[in-house]
Tab-separated table of C-alpha atoms in Angstrom:
chain	number	residue	atom	x	y	z
O	1	MET	CA	48.244	94.961	148.741
O	2	PRO	CA	46.208	92.341	147.311
O	3	GLY	CA	43.599	94.709	147.789
O	4	MET	CA	45.513	96.605	145.996
O	5	GLY	CA	46.319	94.751	142.782
O	6	ASN	CA	43.050	94.276	142.084
O	7	SER	CA	42.479	97.797	142.166
O	8	LEU	CA	45.012	97.755	139.260
O	9	ARG	CA	44.027	95.427	137.093
O	10	ALA	CA	40.111	96.419	137.942
O	11	ALA	CA	41.561	100.066	137.038
O	12	ALA	CA	43.691	98.205	134.399
O	13	LEU	CA	40.222	96.091	132.752
O	14	LEU	CA	38.689	98.980	132.947
O	15	ALA	CA	40.653	101.044	130.657
O	16	PHE	CA	40.672	98.705	128.053
O	17	LEU	CA	37.079	98.689	127.676
O	18	VAL	CA	37.364	102.531	127.829
O	19	LEU	CA	40.143	101.855	124.780
O	20	SER	CA	36.900	98.448	123.225
O	21	ILE	CA	34.330	101.099	123.416
O	22	LEU	CA	36.212	103.495	121.508
O	23	VAL	CA	37.372	102.028	118.417
O	24	SER	CA	34.411	98.983	118.863
O	25	LEU	CA	33.153	103.057	117.511
O	26	LEU	CA	35.569	104.071	114.497
O	27	ILE	CA	34.761	100.550	113.742
O	28	SER	CA	31.833	101.133	113.006
O	29	SER	CA	31.598	104.669	111.858
O	30	VAL	CA	33.868	103.280	108.801
O	31	GLN	CA	32.556	100.289	107.793
O	32	GLN	CA	29.745	102.793	106.876
O	33	LEU	CA	31.675	104.542	104.659
O	34	GLY	CA	31.686	102.298	102.229
O	35	ALA	CA	27.545	101.348	102.132
O	36	THR	CA	25.945	101.534	98.960
O	37	THR	CA	22.525	102.301	100.587
O	38	SER	CA	23.221	106.408	100.426
O	39	ARG	CA	22.473	107.956	103.635
O	40	SER	CA	21.477	111.726	102.923
O	41	SER	CA	18.358	112.019	104.976
O	42	SER	CA	20.453	110.872	107.591
O	43	ALA	CA	22.768	113.432	107.084
O	44	ALA	CA	19.889	116.542	107.832
O	45	PRO	CA	21.358	118.731	110.669
O	46	VAL	CA	19.841	118.223	113.868
O	47	GLY	CA	18.286	121.710	114.848
O	48	ASP	CA	15.477	123.455	114.400
O	49	GLU	CA	16.147	125.244	110.775
O	50	SER	CA	15.344	128.660	112.327
O	51	GLU	CA	17.958	128.237	114.465
O	52	LEU	CA	20.518	127.220	111.852
O	53	ALA	CA	20.086	129.725	110.148
O	54	PRO	CA	21.617	133.201	111.752
O	55	HIS	CA	24.777	130.249	111.725
O	56	ARG	CA	24.060	128.829	107.935
O	57	GLY	CA	26.156	131.700	106.361
O	58	ALA	CA	29.075	132.455	108.744
O	59	LEU	CA	29.602	128.738	108.352
O	60	ILE	CA	29.498	128.889	104.200
O	61	HIS	CA	31.978	131.304	104.047
O	62	ARG	CA	34.918	129.507	106.890
O	63	LEU	CA	33.737	125.907	104.917
O	64	ASP	CA	34.214	128.270	101.504
O	65	GLN	CA	37.744	129.509	103.058
O	66	ARG	CA	38.892	125.760	104.034
O	67	ARG	CA	38.531	124.954	99.702
O	68	ARG	CA	39.900	127.700	98.991
O	69	GLU	CA	43.019	126.412	100.455
O	70	ILE	CA	43.385	123.365	99.079
O	71	ILE	CA	42.936	124.436	95.531
O	72	PRO	CA	46.330	126.090	95.374
O	73	LEU	CA	47.903	122.341	96.225
O	74	LEU	CA	46.056	120.519	93.889
O	75	LEU	CA	48.084	123.089	90.844
O	76	PRO	CA	51.543	123.954	89.896
O	77	HIS	CA	53.412	124.795	92.110
O	78	GLY	CA	50.150	126.535	94.284
O	79	ASP	CA	49.447	128.225	91.233
O	80	ILE	CA	45.733	129.106	91.660
O	81	LYS	CA	45.484	131.363	87.650
O	82	ASN	CA	44.206	128.669	84.913
O	83	GLY	CA	42.556	126.820	88.225
O	84	PRO	CA	38.983	125.494	88.057
O	85	SER	CA	36.673	128.036	88.301
O	86	ARG	CA	34.050	126.433	89.727
O	87	HIS	CA	35.942	126.078	92.608
O	88	HIS	CA	35.701	129.760	93.896
O	89	GLY	CA	31.719	130.022	94.242
O	90	ALA	CA	29.539	130.202	96.994
O	91	LEU	CA	29.574	127.109	98.733
O	92	ASP	CA	27.281	124.098	97.222
O	93	PRO	CA	27.371	120.542	97.401
O	94	THR	CA	28.618	119.557	93.988
O	95	LEU	CA	30.651	121.778	94.119
O	96	ASP	CA	32.692	120.346	97.309
O	97	ASN	CA	31.790	117.268	95.633
O	98	SER	CA	34.457	117.886	92.800
O	99	LEU	CA	36.754	119.057	94.817
O	100	TRP	CA	36.925	115.539	96.082
O	101	ASP	CA	36.899	114.088	92.541
O	102	GLU	CA	40.098	115.758	92.133
O	103	ILE	CA	41.849	114.517	95.124
O	104	SER	CA	40.390	111.345	94.544
O	105	ARG	CA	41.266	112.247	90.576
O	106	SER	CA	45.277	112.940	91.451
O	107	SER	CA	45.453	110.232	93.862
O	108	ARG	CA	44.522	107.066	91.573
O	109	VAL	CA	46.769	108.706	88.493
O	110	ALA	CA	49.568	108.950	91.361
O	111	HIS	CA	49.181	105.545	93.133
O	112	MET	CA	46.995	103.458	90.681
O	113	ASP	CA	47.626	99.988	94.267
O	114	GLU	CA	45.758	103.465	96.932
O	115	MET	CA	43.681	101.071	99.083
O	116	GLY	CA	40.464	102.368	99.522
O	117	CYS	CA	36.625	102.180	101.154
O	118	ASP	CA	36.271	98.367	100.041
O	119	SER	CA	40.263	97.496	101.574
O	120	LEU	CA	38.735	98.229	105.892
O	121	ALA	CA	35.870	95.648	104.970
O	122	ASP	CA	37.033	92.583	108.228
O	123	MET	CA	39.415	94.890	109.368
O	124	GLN	CA	40.032	94.520	113.027
O	125	ALA	CA	41.251	97.335	114.910
O	126	VAL	CA	44.766	97.229	118.089
O	127	GLU	CA	44.857	100.172	120.130
O	128	VAL	CA	43.675	104.043	119.244
O	129	LEU	CA	47.901	105.832	118.884
O	130	GLY	CA	46.549	108.832	119.210
O	131	SER	CA	43.799	112.128	119.663
O	132	GLY	CA	43.815	115.818	118.742
O	133	TYR	CA	41.666	118.806	118.826
O	134	THR	CA	41.245	117.419	115.021
O	135	LYS	CA	42.061	113.865	114.196
O	136	LEU	CA	41.428	110.327	116.044
O	137	VAL	CA	44.294	108.098	115.197
O	138	VAL	CA	43.935	104.550	115.192
O	139	LYS	CA	45.873	101.097	114.940
O	140	VAL	CA	43.862	98.334	112.846
O	141	HIS	CA	44.734	95.085	110.736
O	142	LEU	CA	43.330	95.346	107.671
O	143	ALA	CA	41.897	91.362	106.389
O	144	GLY	CA	45.324	90.283	105.358
O	145	GLY	CA	46.640	91.200	108.704
O	146	GLN	CA	48.391	94.099	107.316
O	147	PRO	CA	49.172	97.249	109.603
O	148	VAL	CA	48.623	101.000	108.930
O	149	ALA	CA	46.940	103.441	110.850
O	150	LEU	CA	44.049	105.216	110.340
O	151	LYS	CA	43.238	109.356	110.457
O	152	ARG	CA	39.824	109.926	111.206
O	153	VAL	CA	38.018	113.253	112.376
O	154	ASN	CA	37.707	112.926	116.526
O	155	GLU	CA	34.275	113.892	116.511
O	156	LYS	CA	34.686	115.122	120.617
O	157	GLY	CA	38.244	117.144	119.857
O	158	ILE	CA	38.137	120.480	120.462
O	159	ASP	CA	37.093	121.525	116.603
O	160	MET	CA	33.745	119.547	116.687
O	161	GLU	CA	32.888	120.790	119.964
O	162	LYS	CA	33.923	124.733	118.770
O	163	CYS	CA	31.904	124.837	115.693
O	164	LEU	CA	29.339	122.237	117.188
O	165	GLU	CA	28.376	125.629	119.515
O	166	ASP	CA	29.015	128.546	116.938
O	167	PHE	CA	27.415	126.892	114.130
O	168	LYS	CA	24.665	123.967	115.886
O	169	ASP	CA	25.336	121.741	112.610
O	170	PRO	CA	26.228	118.164	113.205
O	171	GLY	CA	26.870	117.920	108.959
O	172	GLY	CA	28.808	121.004	108.572
O	173	CYS	CA	30.663	121.049	111.101
O	174	ARG	CA	31.647	117.695	110.604
O	175	GLU	CA	32.421	118.739	107.016
O	176	LEU	CA	34.883	121.996	108.203
O	177	VAL	CA	37.064	119.537	110.227
O	178	SER	CA	37.449	116.998	107.581
O	179	TYR	CA	39.292	119.726	105.700
O	180	LYS	CA	42.466	119.396	106.839
O	181	LEU	CA	42.749	115.555	106.794
O	182	LYS	CA	41.216	116.294	102.870
O	183	LYS	CA	44.551	118.730	102.283
O	184	GLU	CA	46.062	116.286	104.581
O	185	ILE	CA	45.405	113.697	101.770
O	186	VAL	CA	46.307	116.962	99.107
O	187	LEU	CA	50.146	117.413	100.288
O	188	LEU	CA	50.993	113.114	101.508
O	189	GLN	CA	50.344	112.849	97.760
O	190	ARG	CA	52.056	116.010	96.228
O	191	LEU	CA	55.181	115.314	99.201
O	192	GLN	CA	56.657	112.125	98.813
O	193	HIS	CA	59.590	111.587	100.352
O	194	PRO	CA	60.949	108.743	102.779
O	195	ASN	CA	60.807	110.626	105.769
O	196	VAL	CA	56.820	111.377	105.376
O	197	ILE	CA	55.054	108.892	106.157
O	198	LYS	CA	53.223	107.150	103.204
O	199	LEU	CA	49.808	107.707	102.068
O	200	LYS	CA	48.495	103.287	101.053
O	201	GLY	CA	45.278	105.586	100.168
O	202	HIS	CA	41.959	107.065	101.152
O	203	CYS	CA	37.527	106.535	101.846
O	204	ALA	CA	34.922	108.941	101.762
O	205	GLY	CA	31.311	108.917	102.530
O	206	GLU	CA	28.814	108.494	100.046
O	207	ALA	CA	27.430	112.748	99.206
O	208	GLY	CA	24.676	111.810	102.415
O	209	GLU	CA	27.862	111.477	105.140
O	210	ARG	CA	29.110	114.741	104.715
O	211	GLY	CA	32.776	114.720	106.085
O	212	ARG	CA	32.836	111.208	106.245
O	213	VAL	CA	37.104	111.458	105.890
O	214	THR	CA	39.346	108.742	106.707
O	215	VAL	CA	43.114	108.348	105.323
O	216	ILE	CA	45.146	104.721	105.345
O	217	LEU	CA	48.938	105.306	106.504
O	218	GLU	CA	52.050	102.975	107.110
O	219	GLN	CA	52.237	102.464	110.258
O	220	GLY	CA	54.729	103.969	112.325
O	221	ASN	CA	55.730	104.387	116.269
O	222	PRO	CA	55.072	108.240	118.480
O	223	LEU	CA	58.556	109.451	118.497
O	224	GLN	CA	59.767	108.534	121.684
O	225	MET	CA	62.078	111.867	123.101
O	226	ILE	CA	63.265	110.692	126.235
O	227	GLN	CA	63.163	106.927	125.193
O	228	LEU	CA	65.584	108.739	122.682
O	229	LEU	CA	67.154	110.552	125.291
O	230	GLN	CA	68.479	106.694	126.844
O	231	SER	CA	69.470	105.689	123.170
O	232	PRO	CA	72.870	105.263	121.466
O	233	TRP	CA	73.979	108.343	120.315
O	234	GLU	CA	74.351	106.736	116.774
O	235	ASP	CA	70.283	106.677	116.652
O	236	ARG	CA	70.344	109.789	118.077
O	237	PHE	CA	71.797	111.356	115.126
O	238	ARG	CA	70.477	109.319	112.702
O	239	VAL	CA	66.142	111.060	113.969
O	240	CYS	CA	68.900	115.131	112.635
O	241	LEU	CA	70.233	113.445	109.888
O	242	ASP	CA	66.546	112.361	107.977
O	243	LEU	CA	64.829	115.389	109.929
O	244	VAL	CA	67.559	117.620	108.077
O	245	ARG	CA	66.986	115.518	105.218
O	246	LEU	CA	63.373	115.847	105.504
O	247	LEU	CA	63.798	119.989	105.487
O	248	HIS	CA	66.336	119.488	102.942
O	249	PHE	CA	63.297	118.103	100.740
O	250	LEU	CA	61.030	121.499	101.896
O	251	SER	CA	63.186	123.280	100.984
O	252	GLN	CA	62.781	123.073	96.923
O	253	SER	CA	59.176	120.388	96.892
O	254	PRO	CA	57.539	120.470	93.894
O	255	LEU	CA	54.816	122.948	95.753
O	256	GLY	CA	58.075	125.463	97.115
O	257	SER	CA	59.001	125.759	99.739
O	258	VAL	CA	57.089	124.665	102.571
O	259	ALA	CA	56.739	125.397	105.997
O	260	LEU	CA	55.817	123.421	109.279
O	261	LEU	CA	53.636	125.528	111.652
O	262	ASP	CA	53.046	122.820	114.571
O	263	PHE	CA	57.204	121.865	114.340
O	264	GLN	CA	56.609	119.319	117.488
O	265	PRO	CA	58.195	115.963	118.471
O	266	ARG	CA	54.761	114.673	117.851
O	267	GLN	CA	54.544	115.217	114.777
O	268	PHE	CA	56.633	112.453	113.582
O	269	VAL	CA	56.650	108.779	114.153
O	270	THR	CA	59.449	106.486	113.321
O	271	VAL	CA	59.217	103.122	110.499
O	272	SER	CA	61.609	100.709	111.158
O	273	GLY	CA	63.624	103.838	112.753
O	274	GLU	CA	63.963	106.290	110.871
O	275	LEU	CA	61.970	109.425	111.116
O	276	LYS	CA	58.782	110.502	109.211
O	277	LEU	CA	56.529	113.323	109.924
O	278	THR	CA	52.607	112.071	110.060
O	279	ASP	CA	51.161	115.250	110.720
O	280	LEU	CA	50.963	117.385	107.752
O	281	ASP	CA	47.811	119.448	108.134
O	282	ASP	CA	49.349	122.899	109.219
O	283	ALA	CA	52.146	123.249	106.779
O	284	SER	CA	52.190	125.709	104.339
O	285	ALA	CA	54.173	126.470	101.204
O	286	GLU	CA	52.957	130.013	101.333
O	287	GLU	CA	55.055	133.199	100.608
O	288	THR	CA	55.446	136.142	102.962
O	289	PHE	CA	54.987	139.227	101.184
O	290	CYS	CA	56.951	142.182	103.040
O	291	GLN	CA	57.885	145.789	103.272
O	292	THR	CA	60.954	146.052	105.165
O	293	ASP	CA	62.371	144.042	107.167
O	294	GLU	CA	60.551	144.045	110.024
O	295	ASP	CA	58.671	142.102	107.889
O	296	CYS	CA	60.197	139.533	108.265
O	297	THR	CA	60.606	138.959	111.493
O	298	LEU	CA	60.991	135.335	112.986
O	299	GLN	CA	59.609	135.635	116.137
O	300	PHE	CA	59.907	131.433	119.376
O	301	PRO	CA	59.948	132.285	123.083
O	302	HIS	CA	63.788	133.305	123.350
O	303	ARG	CA	65.303	134.256	119.868
O	304	ASN	CA	63.677	136.170	117.352
O	305	PHE	CA	65.339	137.043	114.263
O	306	THR	CA	65.295	139.426	110.768
O	307	LEU	CA	65.445	138.451	107.894
O	308	LEU	CA	66.364	140.472	104.548
O	309	CYS	CA	62.828	140.996	102.867
O	310	SER	CA	63.746	140.770	99.150
O	311	THR	CA	63.183	143.460	95.962
O	312	ARG	CA	59.646	141.628	94.935
O	313	GLY	CA	58.389	142.403	98.625
O	314	VAL	CA	58.775	138.867	99.926
O	315	CYS	CA	60.530	137.158	103.320
O	316	GLU	CA	63.050	134.524	101.204
O	317	GLY	CA	63.851	131.821	102.573
O	318	LEU	CA	61.725	132.904	105.790
O	319	GLY	CA	60.314	129.081	106.090
O	320	GLU	CA	63.185	127.376	105.153
O	321	LYS	CA	64.834	129.372	107.934
O	322	ARG	CA	61.684	128.399	110.565
O	323	ASN	CA	62.175	124.576	110.466
O	324	ILE	CA	65.638	125.018	110.427
O	325	TYR	CA	65.770	127.037	113.716
O	326	ASN	CA	62.846	124.691	115.587
O	327	ALA	CA	65.057	121.946	114.388
O	328	TYR	CA	67.526	123.095	116.494
O	329	ARG	CA	65.122	123.809	119.648
O	330	PHE	CA	63.672	120.842	119.518
O	331	PHE	CA	65.982	118.285	118.199
O	332	PHE	CA	69.163	118.723	117.801
O	333	THR	CA	69.526	120.124	121.035
O	334	TYR	CA	68.864	117.528	122.702
O	335	LEU	CA	70.211	114.274	120.916
O	336	LEU	CA	73.007	115.770	118.110
O	337	PRO	CA	76.142	117.024	121.931
O	338	HIS	CA	76.039	115.159	124.194
O	339	GLN	CA	77.724	111.557	124.716
O	340	ALA	CA	79.145	112.353	120.488
O	341	PRO	CA	82.465	110.561	120.237
O	342	PRO	CA	84.972	113.052	120.776
O	343	GLY	CA	86.909	113.075	116.990
O	344	LEU	CA	83.047	113.965	115.520
O	345	THR	CA	83.116	117.068	118.582
O	346	HIS	CA	84.006	120.241	116.257
O	347	LEU	CA	81.982	118.857	113.799
O	348	VAL	CA	78.187	118.753	115.776
O	349	GLU	CA	79.488	122.063	118.237
O	350	HIS	CA	79.190	123.353	114.826
O	351	ILE	CA	76.308	122.757	113.837
O	352	MET	CA	74.905	123.701	117.062
O	353	ASN	CA	76.334	126.658	116.473
O	354	SER	CA	75.699	127.731	112.751
O	355	THR	CA	71.455	126.699	113.923
O	356	GLY	CA	70.927	128.185	116.584
O	357	GLU	CA	72.446	131.068	115.842
O	358	LEU	CA	70.539	130.352	112.402
O	359	LYS	CA	74.058	131.296	110.308
O	360	ALA	CA	73.692	128.392	107.403
O	361	ASP	CA	71.404	127.764	105.587
O	362	ILE	CA	69.552	124.146	104.842
O	363	ASN	CA	72.105	122.612	101.782
O	364	GLN	CA	74.653	123.470	104.470
O	365	THR	CA	73.269	122.137	107.188
O	366	LEU	CA	72.237	118.986	105.244
O	367	GLU	CA	75.905	118.774	103.538
O	368	ALA	CA	77.558	119.364	107.532
O	369	PHE	CA	75.570	116.375	109.031
O	370	GLU	CA	76.417	113.886	105.688
O	371	ASN	CA	80.980	114.832	105.998
O	372	ILE	CA	79.448	113.637	110.229
O	373	LEU	CA	78.335	110.755	108.108
O	374	LEU	CA	80.487	109.688	106.078
O	375	LEU	CA	83.675	110.730	108.792
O	376	TYR	CA	82.119	107.930	110.907
O	377	LYS	CA	80.884	105.007	108.825
O	378	SER	CA	85.015	104.884	107.397
O	379	GLY	CA	85.699	104.872	111.238
O	380	LEU	CA	88.249	108.096	109.769
O	381	HIS	CA	86.779	110.065	113.830
O	382	LEU	CA	89.637	106.825	114.997
O	383	ASP	CA	92.389	108.558	113.272
O	384	ASN	CA	94.234	108.951	116.826
O	385	MET	CA	93.385	106.050	118.445
O	386	PRO	CA	96.551	103.877	118.860
O	387	GLN	CA	96.999	100.440	116.534
O	388	SER	CA	98.785	99.387	119.699
O	389	MET	CA	95.727	98.624	121.726
O	390	ILE	CA	94.254	95.344	120.024
O	391	ARG	CA	97.355	93.654	120.545
O	392	ASP	CA	96.784	93.395	124.121
O	393	TYR	CA	93.622	90.573	122.813
O	394	THR	CA	93.771	86.916	121.963
O	395	LEU	CA	91.078	86.021	118.907
O	396	MET	CA	89.358	83.486	118.870
O	397	ARG	CA	87.366	83.143	115.719
O	398	GLY	CA	84.990	81.279	115.287
O	399	MET	CA	84.183	81.643	119.046
O	400	VAL	CA	81.328	82.663	121.072
O	401	THR	CA	81.379	83.125	125.015
O	402	SER	CA	79.884	80.720	127.525
O	403	GLY	CA	77.936	81.514	131.046
O	404	ASN	CA	78.899	85.411	131.148
O	405	GLU	CA	79.376	87.466	133.502
O	406	GLU	CA	78.047	90.718	131.726
O	407	TYR	CA	78.618	94.047	132.946
O	408	ARG	CA	75.767	97.297	132.332
O	409	CYS	CA	77.571	100.422	130.798
O	410	TRP	CA	75.177	102.487	129.103
O	411	PRO	CA	73.685	104.048	126.906
O	412	SER	CA	73.415	100.062	125.578
O	413	TYR	CA	71.847	98.518	122.978
O	414	SER	CA	71.143	96.078	124.653
O	415	GLN	CA	68.917	97.168	128.618
O	416	GLN	CA	71.004	93.336	130.074
O	417	GLY	CA	75.063	93.978	129.565
O	418	CYS	CA	77.089	95.794	127.473
O	419	VAL	CA	76.419	96.403	124.026
O	420	LEU	CA	78.187	98.896	121.652
O	421	SER	CA	79.247	99.405	118.636
O	422	VAL	CA	81.805	100.234	116.903
O	423	HIS	CA	83.830	100.237	113.391
O	424	SER	CA	86.359	97.792	113.779
O	425	ALA	CA	88.113	95.441	116.513
O	426	ARG	CA	89.795	98.097	116.985
O	427	GLU	CA	87.467	100.181	118.351
O	428	ALA	CA	85.814	97.400	120.482
O	429	ALA	CA	89.679	96.701	122.433
O	430	CYS	CA	89.628	100.970	122.466
O	431	ILE	CA	86.481	100.926	124.840
O	432	CYS	CA	87.402	97.492	126.848
O	433	ASN	CA	90.015	99.036	127.342
O	434	ALA	CA	88.521	102.077	129.071
O	435	HIS	CA	86.371	100.271	131.570
O	436	SER	CA	88.118	98.962	134.592
O	437	GLN	CA	85.209	95.441	134.356
O	438	CYS	CA	86.492	94.986	130.339
O	439	ASN	CA	87.809	91.364	129.853
O	440	SER	CA	86.523	90.304	126.905
O	441	PHE	CA	84.647	90.918	123.995
O	442	THR	CA	82.020	89.727	121.310
O	443	LEU	CA	82.108	90.488	117.768
O	444	THR	CA	78.882	88.874	116.278
O	445	GLY	CA	78.793	90.673	113.173
O	446	GLN	CA	75.956	92.266	113.004
O	447	LYS	CA	75.162	96.010	112.463
O	448	THR	CA	73.976	98.835	112.207
O	449	TRP	CA	72.175	101.220	110.363
O	450	THR	CA	75.417	102.461	110.188
O	451	GLY	CA	77.030	99.145	109.095
O	452	ARG	CA	79.473	99.128	112.355
O	453	LEU	CA	79.912	96.379	114.198
O	454	LEU	CA	77.696	95.495	117.545
O	455	ALA	CA	80.311	94.181	120.090
O	456	SER	CA	78.979	92.343	124.141
O	457	PHE	CA	81.511	93.470	126.577
O	458	ARG	CA	81.745	91.533	129.225
O	459	SER	CA	83.582	90.782	132.793
O	460	SER	CA	84.531	87.571	132.366
O	461	PHE	CA	82.918	84.097	130.561
O	462	GLY	CA	83.071	80.431	131.222
O	463	HIS	CA	83.783	79.088	128.662
O	464	LEU	CA	84.543	78.888	124.462
O	465	VAL	CA	81.202	77.558	121.927
O	466	PRO	CA	81.438	77.513	118.457
O	467	ASP	CA	80.069	80.456	116.590
O	468	GLY	CA	80.800	80.371	113.395
O	469	THR	CA	79.788	83.763	113.533
O	470	SER	CA	81.711	84.621	115.843
O	471	GLU	CA	84.492	86.582	117.662
O	472	VAL	CA	85.547	86.737	120.908
O	473	TYR	CA	88.919	89.393	121.802
O	474	VAL	CA	90.381	88.630	125.680
O	475	LYS	CA	92.651	90.076	127.287
O	476	ARG	CA	95.715	88.380	127.502
O	477	SER	CA	96.220	88.359	130.864
O	478	GLN	CA	92.823	85.904	131.332
O	479	ALA	CA	92.777	84.573	127.672
O	480	PRO	CA	92.624	80.329	128.222
O	481	GLU	CA	95.575	78.887	126.789
O	482	ALA	CA	94.858	76.247	124.794
O	483	SER	CA	93.225	78.824	122.350
O	484	THR	CA	95.688	81.141	122.359
O	485	LEU	CA	96.529	81.435	118.313
């Protein structure tokens, strides 16, 4: 076994070294962005001009397409009719600089305190949070200790590798791939909402450093669905509620109705328990044009839905319906029904049916979620619970138990015991009566995000000690005689 331990330590050390090298390379490239020395000569494409010439026209066309995707997002409601004509020409470095200037200008107007390249000086990398086809995401601490997430082009990603294979131009490919980051910056500026990750700033290299773009975001924790599945229903409901609030906003955003084309749990993070969308580069506000209803078909792996083609020749609500069904199949199905409070089960089932069959729009869905939240916070769903249950317990105010013998229950807010959220002592008494091991419970005054109390359930305890904020409820058959009130 010692050999196995040494092997594991060696493997961990190797992984740490690889991570350190990767992060060091990222830091080096980011810090170079703020340099004042021109690097135009270093950005020259690698390879012979004769080798690049056959590919240049196609690359120029792709770059121009990417630029045209961003232009509508810079203007009110995606209207490009009165947009600057200079963006509609063939590729020219000055035009791309002008587009970036517009992005930066709109950023400064909306966020006077946004971070720039100077903010990245003396930062310390912490860990690589993720990497994908396009982007590399790294957690760093800025000079003052503030944690942020940085997004950059993934130089080893599939998008870069495919582009280099097609066009043989590293600088041009980096610029092409970086358009997804530029688009994301614009979307983050236009789609500000509590459930969208906060854009803290961005940084771009000088004119000679094509595609050197860094997005600075608030730090979140990747959404862990397996962990969520083991969490109390209240926390799972919160994720679903946050998602519905986000989709309601996207249905009537400043850009119009926005559809999330790449809708996966990995596109989300949590910040202090709040769900936030962190990847927006695949968001689309484009309408789908149609001639017949068959042109308005939503296709999913196991279901298809056909919507109506409106009189103006567009599929009304297509993006909204796509978002709702994806929320149902990726989130609601796994997080909502299991262990829902009995008094709310019928309302949860209604949401599952209406979203799974696309019978409700986002306004109706949000209303249904907010109604559940209201009932859950107010305790109205507990009206059928007998009032007499609390009479079976003796109350000790200003006390806390010591020498506890805890038992575990699932799901619990503590892995070491049984800690659940309750609306009142009456609900806690009902839970304790339902657990054969439970002889007492304690309310400490700690609350969950809904304002409900955290109750700790125990099988027995050694003695009581003073605590001004806590209350101990002991079954009368177990209560110390001297403590009876």
